[in-house]
């Protein structure tokens, strides 16, 4: 899933300070699972904002809605008939949803309600960690199923670096060294000899480096 | 062994001599004297001098320009190059720049993560890794081609080195990792500072079992402690460093004013013991901001005078 975290309330206040009619829009997918931008977080944000404006003695309309997704036209369309009642939208979807909303409602200011972080997993409730950076050419087959692009602080394809200590990355004792994991996996799979195969220089043109990306599937287009 | 480049370091190693290298860290400013003065202190006692590349991610005068200063003094630089800060265009371009000044040695490194330095909010690059940088230099030199496939007019003629840390984890891949660097094309190795000699000798044993000591020259890295505090710091704070307790104890066991001398003694004893270690081809003496002690260490270790490089 895409993992996001809640933005500091001060930042959101600054985003909406100049407006009187605010619509908070949650998303029922990833950001609900990582407890950053679902229905519950929309409600929490709404009451914090109401409290803030009340203390300021300012009358502000704040409404809440949570869509199934914000990265698909059909769900964003559900706002078509009501969006004009507001003068700003705060989207608690990931950065993808915020932008798709802005693209669709060209004259409506749309503010981000969360900080979008990475693609990752729920390790346990309250702990999410990164697993993939969408490099566009998955090479997990060569690295024991552990991704050095997203999990090695230096993106080494032929690691580990000299800083790996007791299974930890040199940048932080709380970060696991991806290469320790890769080697442990290779050992478990009885494939440690694969370690000595040199991984060739990567073609980064399918990653961010190649510019904005697009997947086009003519076979499924209508 | 036959040499493949005009490198003086390569010639000395190929002739079967124990080579000695040292390193100088460039200044945090543009005064070239900071580098030429350090180099002047050690030039008669070493065969070649590494110039670090923004070590510990602290911004400094660049390695390439510093190497050129050494070259202008008639000395033999080893250009350290990290893949943290440059993509493949910049790396190849700097290699050509160095080659244009006839800099004949390069040390291919990943580089410390930028969070250790003065620019922890900066981006890193890591377009290729250190293993792939070794391949890149060899490809440019031996095939006379850029990574992109085009021909290079006057290819670089560099003796290609890399670092090895026998003490990083996991230990079981330390020898396979060296084998991998050799497969990538590395010709000489400078190791991390050695304080745990038993572990180093075990690593060398494993290297010899695979004949790796005959495929690349392995230079043992040493760094004298200036104080017991430095020993403790290196033990506890520097990732990938292995300082056994008895070494820390030995440093702490002598009065403060004698600790520097004790540090030098330990360093000399380390070199003397490792001179007997089969497969050690030389020593890399890293006296961090303590260059003036290099001559004493080299002399007391019986590595002075330095041999002439012969064809
Ligand atoms: S290799 Fe690329 S696509 Fe595969 S997990 Fe890593 S970043 Fe994602
Ligand atoms: S310690 Fe491990 S995860 Fe961290 S940079 Fe080095 S190889 Fe990558």
Short mmCIF file of C-alpha atoms and ligand atoms in Angstrom, two decimals:
data_model
loop_
_atom_site.label_atom_id
_atom_site.label_comp_id
_atom_site.label_asym_id
_atom_site.label_seq_id
_atom_site.Cartn_x
_atom_site.Cartn_y
_atom_site.Cartn_z
CA UNK A 1 0.00 0.00 0.00
CA UNK A 2 0.94 3.66 -0.17
CA UNK A 3 1.88 4.75 3.31
CA UNK A 4 1.21 8.29 4.47
CA UNK A 5 1.35 10.08 7.78
CA UNK A 6 -0.81 12.77 9.23
CA UNK A 7 0.32 16.30 8.58
CA UNK A 8 0.91 18.54 11.57
CA UNK A 9 -2.35 20.36 12.33
CA UNK A 10 -0.56 23.75 12.21
CA UNK A 11 0.32 23.12 8.60
CA UNK A 12 -3.25 22.26 7.67
CA UNK A 13 -4.52 25.33 9.52
CA UNK A 14 -2.17 27.44 7.46
CA UNK A 15 -3.45 25.82 4.27
CA UNK A 16 -7.09 26.59 5.03
CA UNK A 17 -6.83 29.72 7.15
CA UNK A 18 -8.08 32.01 4.39
CA UNK A 19 -11.24 29.99 3.62
CA UNK A 20 -14.71 29.74 5.12
CA UNK A 21 -16.20 26.63 3.56
CA UNK A 22 -13.99 23.61 3.86
CA UNK A 23 -14.58 20.08 2.59
CA UNK A 24 -12.39 17.36 4.09
CA UNK A 25 -12.19 14.31 1.83
CA UNK A 26 -10.85 11.00 3.09
CA UNK A 27 -9.96 7.93 1.08
CA UNK A 28 -11.03 4.43 1.91
CA UNK A 29 -7.94 2.65 0.55
CA UNK A 30 -4.29 2.72 1.60
CA UNK A 31 -4.49 5.78 3.82
CA UNK A 32 -7.31 4.14 5.77
CA UNK A 33 -5.19 1.07 6.38
CA UNK A 34 -2.24 3.14 7.56
CA UNK A 35 -4.59 5.25 9.67
CA UNK A 36 -3.63 8.58 8.13
CA UNK A 37 -6.50 9.64 5.88
CA UNK A 38 -9.55 7.44 6.32
CA UNK A 39 -12.97 8.28 7.70
CA UNK A 40 -11.70 8.24 11.26
CA UNK A 41 -8.82 10.63 10.59
CA UNK A 42 -11.14 12.93 8.64
CA UNK A 43 -13.37 13.16 11.70
CA UNK A 44 -10.44 13.87 13.98
CA UNK A 45 -9.14 16.58 11.68
CA UNK A 46 -12.60 18.10 11.36
CA UNK A 47 -13.01 18.48 15.10
CA UNK A 48 -9.52 19.90 15.50
CA UNK A 49 -10.24 22.50 12.83
CA UNK A 50 -13.66 23.34 14.30
CA UNK A 51 -12.04 23.84 17.66
CA UNK A 52 -9.39 26.06 16.16
CA UNK A 53 -11.83 28.31 14.32
CA UNK A 54 -14.15 28.44 17.30
CA UNK A 55 -11.30 29.69 19.47
CA UNK A 56 -10.62 32.30 16.84
CA UNK A 57 -14.25 33.30 16.87
CA UNK A 58 -14.50 32.63 13.18
CA UNK A 59 -17.51 30.91 11.69
CA UNK A 60 -16.41 28.24 9.25
CA UNK A 61 -18.32 25.47 7.56
CA UNK A 62 -16.45 22.20 7.73
CA UNK A 63 -17.91 19.09 6.11
CA UNK A 64 -16.57 15.56 5.90
CA UNK A 65 -16.79 12.87 3.29
CA UNK A 66 -14.75 9.76 2.57
CA UNK A 67 -14.60 8.33 -0.94
CA UNK A 68 -13.93 4.76 -1.90
CA UNK A 69 -10.80 5.91 -3.76
CA UNK A 70 -9.43 9.20 -5.03
CA UNK A 71 -7.29 7.76 -7.80
CA UNK A 72 -10.22 6.80 -10.05
CA UNK A 73 -12.56 9.08 -11.97
CA UNK A 74 -15.76 7.37 -10.95
CA UNK A 75 -15.35 7.98 -7.22
CA UNK A 76 -14.14 11.56 -7.60
CA UNK A 77 -17.20 12.22 -9.77
CA UNK A 78 -19.36 11.67 -6.69
CA UNK A 79 -18.34 15.15 -5.56
CA UNK A 80 -19.42 16.82 -8.80
CA UNK A 81 -22.77 18.09 -7.49
CA UNK A 82 -21.67 19.35 -4.09
CA UNK A 83 -18.15 20.63 -4.53
CA UNK A 84 -19.30 24.14 -5.51
CA UNK A 85 -20.61 24.70 -1.99
CA UNK A 86 -17.04 24.92 -0.74
CA UNK A 87 -14.14 27.22 -1.34
CA UNK A 88 -11.38 24.77 -0.46
CA UNK A 89 -10.93 20.99 -0.37
CA UNK A 90 -8.46 19.21 1.89
CA UNK A 91 -7.79 15.75 0.52
CA UNK A 92 -6.52 13.20 2.98
CA UNK A 93 -5.66 10.79 0.19
CA UNK A 94 -2.06 10.21 -0.83
CA UNK A 95 -0.42 12.71 -3.17
CA UNK A 96 -1.93 10.82 -6.09
CA UNK A 97 -5.46 11.43 -4.90
CA UNK A 98 -4.80 15.09 -4.09
CA UNK A 99 -3.58 15.69 -7.62
CA UNK A 100 -6.32 13.75 -9.35
CA UNK A 101 -8.85 15.77 -7.41
CA UNK A 102 -7.14 19.01 -8.44
CA UNK A 103 -7.03 17.91 -12.09
CA UNK A 104 -10.71 17.12 -12.04
CA UNK A 105 -11.93 20.25 -10.27
CA UNK A 106 -9.79 22.83 -11.99
CA UNK A 107 -11.20 25.88 -10.15
CA UNK A 108 -11.15 24.42 -6.67
CA UNK A 109 -8.10 24.85 -4.42
CA UNK A 110 -7.12 21.36 -3.19
CA UNK A 111 -4.76 21.04 -0.22
CA UNK A 112 -2.89 17.95 0.95
CA UNK A 113 -4.03 16.62 4.32
CA UNK A 114 -1.31 14.00 4.74
CA UNK A 115 2.38 13.57 3.99
CA UNK A 116 2.73 10.72 1.52
CA UNK A 117 5.75 8.63 2.46
CA UNK A 118 6.34 5.42 0.56
CA UNK A 119 5.04 2.06 -0.65
CA UNK A 120 5.24 -0.31 2.24
CA UNK A 121 3.76 -2.81 4.63
CA UNK A 122 2.18 -2.87 8.08
CA UNK A 123 4.82 -4.53 10.22
CA UNK A 124 2.50 -4.33 13.19
CA UNK A 125 -0.25 -1.92 14.10
CA UNK A 126 1.34 1.53 14.20
CA UNK A 127 4.51 0.51 12.37
CA UNK A 128 4.76 0.79 8.61
CA UNK A 129 7.93 0.37 6.60
CA UNK A 130 9.08 0.78 3.06
CA UNK A 131 9.39 -2.07 0.57
CA UNK A 132 9.34 -0.70 -2.97
CA UNK A 133 10.19 2.47 -4.89
CA UNK A 134 8.53 1.45 -8.12
CA UNK A 135 11.76 1.40 -10.11
CA UNK A 136 9.88 -0.02 -13.09
CA UNK A 137 12.10 -3.07 -13.61
CA UNK A 138 11.75 -5.36 -10.66
CA UNK A 139 14.93 -7.19 -9.81
CA UNK A 140 13.80 -9.10 -6.74
CA UNK A 141 14.60 -12.37 -8.52
CA UNK A 142 18.30 -11.52 -8.22
CA UNK A 143 18.32 -10.42 -4.62
CA UNK A 144 16.55 -13.15 -2.74
CA UNK A 145 13.25 -11.29 -2.82
CA UNK A 146 14.56 -8.33 -0.82
CA UNK A 147 14.67 -4.96 -2.57
CA UNK A 148 18.00 -3.12 -2.43
CA UNK A 149 16.53 -0.09 -4.20
CA UNK A 150 14.13 0.73 -1.40
CA UNK A 151 15.79 -0.96 1.57
CA UNK A 152 19.51 -0.33 1.20
CA UNK A 153 20.39 3.25 2.14
CA UNK A 154 22.87 3.31 -0.75
CA UNK A 155 20.81 1.34 -3.27
CA UNK A 156 23.71 -1.10 -3.64
CA UNK A 157 23.16 -3.96 -6.03
CA UNK A 158 26.34 -5.68 -5.00
CA UNK A 159 26.33 -4.96 -1.30
CA UNK A 160 26.74 -4.90 1.59
CA UNK A 161 28.86 -1.82 2.14
CA UNK A 162 31.52 -1.76 4.81
CA UNK A 163 29.17 -0.14 7.29
CA UNK A 164 26.90 -3.11 7.92
CA UNK A 165 27.17 -4.01 11.60
CA UNK A 166 25.30 -6.77 13.45
CA UNK A 167 22.57 -6.73 10.87
CA UNK A 168 22.06 -2.97 11.09
CA UNK A 169 22.57 -0.33 8.46
CA UNK A 170 25.31 2.21 9.02
CA UNK A 171 22.81 5.05 8.99
CA UNK A 172 20.89 3.92 12.07
CA UNK A 173 20.89 1.05 14.53
CA UNK A 174 17.11 0.85 14.06
CA UNK A 175 17.37 0.24 10.33
CA UNK A 176 17.94 -3.32 9.19
CA UNK A 177 20.71 -3.75 6.62
CA UNK A 178 19.02 -4.94 3.42
CA UNK A 179 22.11 -6.88 2.45
CA UNK A 180 22.12 -8.79 5.70
CA UNK A 181 18.53 -9.77 4.87
CA UNK A 182 19.47 -10.70 1.32
CA UNK A 183 22.32 -12.90 2.47
CA UNK A 184 20.17 -14.52 5.17
CA UNK A 185 17.54 -15.27 2.55
CA UNK A 186 20.08 -16.69 0.13
CA UNK A 187 21.36 -18.91 2.92
CA UNK A 188 17.85 -20.09 3.79
CA UNK A 189 17.20 -20.87 0.16
CA UNK A 190 20.55 -22.68 -0.05
CA UNK A 191 21.62 -20.23 -2.73
CA UNK A 192 24.51 -18.40 -1.08
CA UNK A 193 26.64 -19.06 -4.15
CA UNK A 194 24.32 -16.67 -6.05
CA UNK A 195 25.83 -13.90 -3.98
CA UNK A 196 28.94 -13.94 -6.15
CA UNK A 197 27.08 -13.21 -9.37
CA UNK A 198 27.75 -9.58 -10.25
CA UNK A 199 24.55 -7.62 -10.71
CA UNK A 200 25.05 -5.43 -13.79
CA UNK A 201 24.61 -1.67 -13.89
CA UNK A 202 20.94 -0.83 -13.69
CA UNK A 203 18.92 0.88 -16.38
CA UNK A 204 17.30 3.65 -14.36
CA UNK A 205 15.29 5.00 -17.26
CA UNK A 206 12.22 3.10 -16.03
CA UNK A 207 12.58 4.80 -12.65
CA UNK A 208 11.99 8.44 -11.73
CA UNK A 209 15.20 9.28 -13.61
CA UNK A 210 13.42 8.68 -16.92
CA UNK A 211 10.83 11.38 -16.32
CA UNK A 212 7.12 10.99 -15.52
CA UNK A 213 6.03 7.44 -16.29
CA UNK A 214 2.97 5.93 -17.83
CA UNK A 215 1.70 2.42 -18.37
CA UNK A 216 -0.46 1.99 -21.48
CA UNK A 217 -2.27 -1.29 -22.12
CA UNK A 218 -4.02 -1.25 -25.42
CA UNK A 219 -5.47 -4.71 -24.83
CA UNK A 220 -7.56 -3.46 -21.94
CA UNK A 221 -8.38 -0.02 -23.33
CA UNK A 222 -11.97 0.64 -24.35
CA UNK B 1 53.85 -10.00 -12.58
CA UNK B 2 53.46 -7.90 -15.68
CA UNK B 3 52.12 -4.42 -15.23
CA UNK B 4 49.18 -3.06 -17.19
CA UNK B 5 49.46 0.64 -16.41
CA UNK B 6 52.15 3.27 -15.85
CA UNK B 7 51.26 3.30 -12.14
CA UNK B 8 54.27 3.45 -9.84
CA UNK B 9 52.28 1.63 -7.17
CA UNK B 10 51.59 -1.21 -9.56
CA UNK B 11 55.27 -1.47 -10.50
CA UNK B 12 56.37 -1.67 -6.89
CA UNK B 13 53.80 -4.34 -6.10
CA UNK B 14 54.54 -6.28 -9.25
CA UNK B 15 58.23 -6.34 -8.37
CA UNK B 16 57.28 -8.18 -5.19
CA UNK B 17 58.00 -5.34 -2.78
CA UNK B 18 55.80 -4.58 0.18
CA UNK B 19 54.19 -1.33 -0.94
CA UNK B 20 53.37 1.54 1.40
CA UNK B 21 50.60 4.02 0.84
CA UNK B 22 49.11 6.67 3.02
CA UNK B 23 46.31 9.14 2.71
CA UNK B 24 45.66 12.85 2.98
CA UNK B 25 42.29 14.41 3.56
CA UNK B 26 41.74 17.62 1.59
CA UNK B 27 40.96 20.81 3.51
CA UNK B 28 37.60 22.47 4.12
CA UNK B 29 38.67 25.41 2.06
CA UNK B 30 40.61 26.21 -1.05
CA UNK B 31 44.14 26.59 0.28
CA UNK B 32 46.26 24.11 -1.67
CA UNK B 33 48.97 24.30 0.97
CA UNK B 34 46.83 22.26 3.31
CA UNK B 35 47.31 19.35 0.96
CA UNK B 36 50.85 19.96 -0.30
CA UNK B 37 52.14 20.39 3.25
CA UNK B 38 50.70 17.07 4.41
CA UNK B 39 52.01 15.35 1.31
CA UNK B 40 55.43 16.89 1.87
CA UNK B 41 55.63 15.29 5.31
CA UNK B 42 55.14 11.77 4.01
CA UNK B 43 56.37 11.82 0.43
CA UNK B 44 59.69 10.07 1.02
CA UNK B 45 58.15 7.30 3.09
CA UNK B 46 55.30 6.15 0.88
CA UNK B 47 54.90 4.99 -2.71
CA UNK B 48 51.56 6.61 -3.35
CA UNK B 49 49.11 8.86 -1.52
CA UNK B 50 45.35 8.42 -1.40
CA UNK B 51 43.27 11.54 -1.54
CA UNK B 52 39.94 11.05 0.12
CA UNK B 53 36.72 12.06 -1.59
CA UNK B 54 34.58 14.12 0.79
CA UNK B 55 35.15 11.55 3.49
CA UNK B 56 32.43 11.00 6.07
CA UNK B 57 30.27 13.09 3.71
CA UNK B 58 31.79 16.35 4.90
CA UNK B 59 32.20 18.79 2.01
CA UNK B 60 35.83 19.48 1.18
CA UNK B 61 38.16 20.48 -1.62
CA UNK B 62 37.68 17.84 -4.28
CA UNK B 63 39.79 14.74 -4.57
CA UNK B 64 40.63 15.30 -8.22
CA UNK B 65 42.03 18.80 -7.73
CA UNK B 66 44.01 17.61 -4.71
CA UNK B 67 45.46 14.76 -6.77
CA UNK B 68 46.53 17.28 -9.39
CA UNK B 69 48.38 19.25 -6.70
CA UNK B 70 50.26 16.07 -5.76
CA UNK B 71 50.98 15.31 -9.37
CA UNK B 72 52.46 18.80 -9.77
CA UNK B 73 54.76 18.00 -6.84
CA UNK B 74 55.94 14.93 -8.73
CA UNK B 75 54.12 12.55 -6.36
CA UNK B 76 51.93 9.54 -7.07
CA UNK B 77 48.28 10.12 -6.16
CA UNK B 78 45.51 7.57 -5.71
CA UNK B 79 42.24 9.19 -6.65
CA UNK B 80 39.51 8.05 -4.29
CA UNK B 81 36.12 8.19 -5.91
CA UNK B 82 32.79 7.56 -4.22
CA UNK B 83 29.58 6.78 -6.08
CA UNK B 84 27.47 8.69 -3.58
CA UNK B 85 27.72 12.08 -5.27
CA UNK B 86 28.05 11.47 -9.00
CA UNK B 87 26.08 9.69 -11.65
CA UNK B 88 27.70 7.71 -14.44
CA UNK B 89 28.22 10.81 -16.57
CA UNK B 90 30.10 12.64 -13.82
CA UNK B 91 32.09 9.57 -12.77
CA UNK B 92 33.34 8.84 -16.27
CA UNK B 93 34.00 12.52 -16.87
CA UNK B 94 36.09 12.83 -13.70
CA UNK B 95 37.99 9.67 -14.59
CA UNK B 96 38.91 11.23 -17.91
CA UNK B 97 39.83 14.47 -16.15
CA UNK B 98 42.17 12.55 -13.86
CA UNK B 99 43.58 10.62 -16.80
CA UNK B 100 44.32 13.88 -18.59
CA UNK B 101 46.71 14.70 -15.72
CA UNK B 102 48.17 11.18 -15.90
CA UNK B 103 46.76 10.15 -12.57
CA UNK B 104 47.29 6.41 -12.70
CA UNK B 105 45.55 5.03 -9.61
CA UNK B 106 41.92 5.03 -8.57
CA UNK B 107 40.17 3.64 -5.52
CA UNK B 108 36.51 2.81 -6.13
CA UNK B 109 34.24 3.30 -3.11
CA UNK B 110 30.58 3.57 -2.20
CA UNK B 111 31.12 6.43 0.25
CA UNK B 112 29.61 6.99 3.67
CA UNK B 113 25.95 7.88 3.68
CA UNK B 114 25.44 11.66 3.52
CA UNK B 115 23.67 11.73 6.85
CA UNK B 116 27.05 11.51 8.59
CA UNK B 117 28.27 14.79 7.15
CA UNK B 118 27.44 18.44 6.77
CA UNK B 119 24.72 17.92 4.17
CA UNK B 120 22.39 15.40 5.70
CA UNK B 121 19.44 17.04 3.93
CA UNK B 122 21.03 16.53 0.53
CA UNK B 123 20.26 13.95 -2.13
CA UNK B 124 22.53 11.05 -2.87
CA UNK B 125 23.08 9.54 -6.27
CA UNK B 126 24.16 5.89 -6.15
CA UNK B 127 23.55 5.47 -9.86
CA UNK B 128 26.07 2.62 -9.84
CA UNK B 129 27.73 0.89 -6.90
CA UNK B 130 31.41 0.54 -6.06
CA UNK B 131 31.58 -2.90 -7.65
CA UNK B 132 30.17 -1.45 -10.86
CA UNK B 133 32.59 1.50 -10.67
CA UNK B 134 35.46 -1.02 -10.72
CA UNK B 135 33.90 -2.54 -13.84
CA UNK B 136 33.45 0.90 -15.34
CA UNK B 137 37.10 1.91 -14.97
CA UNK B 138 38.29 -1.43 -16.30
CA UNK B 139 35.92 -1.14 -19.24
CA UNK B 140 37.13 2.38 -20.01
CA UNK B 141 40.75 1.34 -19.70
CA UNK B 142 40.79 -2.11 -21.27
CA UNK B 143 38.11 -1.74 -23.91
CA UNK B 144 38.68 1.97 -24.48
CA UNK B 145 34.96 2.58 -24.35
CA UNK B 146 32.41 4.58 -22.44
CA UNK B 147 29.60 2.73 -20.65
CA UNK B 148 27.37 4.01 -23.44
CA UNK B 149 29.47 2.09 -25.96
CA UNK B 150 31.32 4.90 -27.76
CA UNK B 151 35.09 4.88 -28.17
CA UNK B 152 37.29 6.90 -25.85
CA UNK B 153 40.09 8.85 -27.45
CA UNK B 154 43.15 8.21 -25.22
CA UNK B 155 41.55 5.92 -22.63
CA UNK B 156 42.51 6.21 -18.95
CA UNK B 157 45.42 4.06 -17.81
CA UNK B 158 44.57 3.48 -14.20
CA UNK B 159 45.54 0.83 -11.71
CA UNK B 160 42.20 -0.06 -10.16
CA UNK B 161 41.75 -0.43 -6.44
CA UNK B 162 38.96 -0.83 -3.94
CA UNK B 163 38.50 -1.04 -0.22
CA UNK B 164 37.67 -4.16 1.73
CA UNK B 165 36.43 -4.36 5.26
CA UNK B 166 37.22 -7.76 6.73
CA UNK B 167 35.32 -6.78 9.87
CA UNK B 168 31.96 -5.74 8.50
CA UNK B 169 29.04 -8.10 8.80
CA UNK B 170 28.09 -10.69 7.77
CA UNK B 171 31.54 -12.24 8.13
CA UNK B 172 30.81 -15.31 6.02
CA UNK B 173 30.58 -13.26 2.85
CA UNK B 174 33.74 -11.26 3.45
CA UNK B 175 35.85 -13.55 1.26
CA UNK B 176 33.11 -14.06 -1.36
CA UNK B 177 32.82 -10.28 -1.45
CA UNK B 178 36.52 -9.92 -2.20
CA UNK B 179 36.18 -12.60 -4.88
CA UNK B 180 33.34 -10.58 -6.36
CA UNK B 181 35.45 -7.41 -6.45
CA UNK B 182 38.22 -9.35 -8.14
CA UNK B 183 35.74 -10.72 -10.67
CA UNK B 184 34.68 -7.11 -11.28
CA UNK B 185 38.28 -6.31 -12.11
CA UNK B 186 39.91 -4.90 -9.00
CA UNK B 187 43.71 -5.07 -8.94
CA UNK B 188 44.61 -3.82 -5.49
CA UNK B 189 42.80 -3.68 -2.19
CA UNK B 190 43.30 -1.40 0.79
CA UNK B 191 41.60 -2.76 3.87
CA UNK B 192 39.79 -1.07 6.71
CA UNK B 193 42.02 -0.29 9.72
CA UNK B 194 43.06 -3.52 11.38
CA UNK B 195 43.03 -3.85 15.15
CA UNK B 196 41.61 -7.37 15.39
CA UNK B 197 44.57 -9.22 13.91
CA UNK B 198 43.21 -12.70 14.55
CA UNK B 199 40.09 -11.96 12.57
CA UNK B 200 42.13 -10.35 9.81
CA UNK B 201 44.40 -13.39 9.59
CA UNK B 202 41.37 -15.67 9.44
CA UNK B 203 40.05 -13.60 6.55
CA UNK B 204 43.41 -13.82 4.80
CA UNK B 205 43.43 -17.57 5.33
CA UNK B 206 40.04 -17.81 3.62
CA UNK B 207 41.31 -15.57 0.82
CA UNK B 208 44.37 -17.75 0.33
CA UNK B 209 42.22 -20.89 0.27
CA UNK B 210 40.62 -19.43 -2.82
CA UNK B 211 43.86 -18.07 -4.25
CA UNK B 212 42.55 -14.52 -4.08
CA UNK B 213 45.86 -13.15 -2.77
CA UNK B 214 47.35 -14.05 -6.14
CA UNK B 215 44.65 -12.26 -8.10
CA UNK B 216 44.82 -8.87 -6.38
CA UNK B 217 47.35 -7.16 -4.16
CA UNK B 218 45.98 -6.90 -0.66
CA UNK B 219 47.31 -3.97 1.35
CA UNK B 220 46.64 -4.06 5.06
CA UNK B 221 45.20 -0.84 6.49
CA UNK B 222 46.47 0.56 9.78
CA UNK B 223 45.63 3.67 11.78
CA UNK B 224 47.54 4.68 14.92
CA UNK B 225 45.44 5.72 17.89
CA UNK B 226 46.27 9.16 19.21
CA UNK B 227 44.60 8.50 22.53
CA UNK B 228 42.53 6.02 24.50
CA UNK B 229 39.53 8.23 23.74
CA UNK B 230 40.02 7.75 20.02
CA UNK B 231 40.24 3.97 20.50
CA UNK B 232 36.95 3.99 22.38
CA UNK B 233 35.33 6.24 19.83
CA UNK B 234 36.40 4.01 16.95
CA UNK B 235 35.20 0.94 18.81
CA UNK B 236 31.80 2.28 19.67
CA UNK B 237 30.92 4.89 17.14
CA UNK B 238 32.44 4.06 13.78
CA UNK B 239 30.31 1.57 11.82
CA UNK B 240 32.17 -1.48 10.58
CA UNK B 241 35.17 -0.98 12.89
CA UNK B 242 36.44 -3.84 15.06
CA UNK B 243 38.58 -2.73 18.00
CA UNK B 244 39.04 -5.58 20.50
CA UNK B 245 38.71 -4.81 24.21
CA UNK B 246 42.32 -5.63 24.99
CA UNK B 247 43.51 -2.96 22.55
CA UNK B 248 41.28 -0.34 24.18
CA UNK B 249 42.52 -1.52 27.57
CA UNK B 250 46.14 -1.28 26.49
CA UNK B 251 45.61 2.32 25.35
CA UNK B 252 43.75 3.22 28.53
CA UNK B 253 46.40 1.52 30.65
CA UNK B 254 49.10 4.09 29.95
CA UNK B 255 49.14 7.68 31.22
CA UNK B 256 47.59 10.29 28.94
CA UNK B 257 50.86 11.84 27.83
CA UNK B 258 52.19 8.46 26.72
CA UNK B 259 49.08 7.29 24.88
CA UNK B 260 50.12 8.71 21.52
CA UNK B 261 53.36 6.78 21.67
CA UNK B 262 51.49 3.65 22.69
CA UNK B 263 49.22 4.10 19.69
CA UNK B 264 52.21 4.28 17.39
CA UNK B 265 53.75 1.22 19.03
CA UNK B 266 50.58 -0.78 18.47
CA UNK B 267 50.56 0.33 14.84
CA UNK B 268 54.19 -0.70 14.30
CA UNK B 269 53.63 -4.06 16.01
CA UNK B 270 50.59 -4.64 13.79
CA UNK B 271 52.62 -4.01 10.66
CA UNK B 272 55.44 -6.23 11.88
CA UNK B 273 53.09 -9.10 12.57
CA UNK B 274 51.24 -8.70 9.29
CA UNK B 275 54.46 -8.55 7.27
CA UNK B 276 54.62 -12.26 8.04
CA UNK B 277 51.05 -12.86 6.88
CA UNK B 278 51.13 -14.63 3.56
CA UNK B 279 49.24 -12.68 0.92
CA UNK B 280 49.70 -9.23 2.46
CA UNK B 281 51.33 -7.16 -0.30
CA UNK B 282 51.77 -3.90 1.51
CA UNK B 283 50.45 -1.43 4.02
CA UNK B 284 48.09 1.48 3.88
CA UNK B 285 48.94 3.80 6.76
CA UNK B 286 46.04 6.09 7.53
CA UNK B 287 47.30 8.55 10.13
CA UNK B 288 44.24 10.74 10.29
CA UNK B 289 45.35 14.39 10.72
CA UNK B 290 48.61 12.96 12.06
CA UNK B 291 50.62 12.71 8.88
CA UNK B 292 53.85 13.75 10.60
CA UNK B 293 53.94 10.36 12.31
CA UNK B 294 53.92 8.34 9.10
CA UNK B 295 57.74 8.47 8.63
CA UNK B 296 58.32 7.12 12.14
CA UNK B 297 55.81 4.29 11.64
CA UNK B 298 57.27 3.34 8.28
CA UNK B 299 60.86 3.47 9.51
CA UNK B 300 60.25 1.52 12.69
CA UNK B 301 58.34 -1.10 10.72
CA UNK B 302 61.41 -1.72 8.59
CA UNK B 303 59.75 -0.41 5.45
CA UNK B 304 62.21 2.40 4.79
CA UNK B 305 63.87 3.30 2.47
CA UNK B 306 61.25 2.89 -0.19
CA UNK B 307 62.27 0.99 -3.31
CA UNK B 308 62.58 2.59 -6.74
CA UNK B 309 59.87 1.66 -9.19
CA UNK B 310 61.37 -0.36 -11.99
CA UNK B 311 59.80 -1.39 -15.26
S1 LIG C 1 13.35 -3.76 -7.48
FE1 LIG C 1 12.15 -1.95 -8.09
S2 LIG C 1 10.09 -2.71 -8.51
FE2 LIG C 1 11.17 -4.34 -7.37
S3 LIG C 1 10.66 -3.98 -5.23
FE3 LIG C 1 12.54 -2.86 -5.61
S4 LIG C 1 11.92 -0.78 -6.23
FE4 LIG C 1 10.11 -2.12 -6.34
S1 LIG C 2 24.65 -1.01 5.85
FE1 LIG C 2 23.47 -2.38 4.49
S2 LIG C 2 21.56 -1.30 4.06
FE2 LIG C 2 22.96 0.19 4.93
S3 LIG C 2 23.92 1.16 3.16
FE3 LIG C 2 25.28 -0.52 3.76
S4 LIG C 2 24.61 -2.28 2.57
FE4 LIG C 2 22.99 -0.75 2.42
#
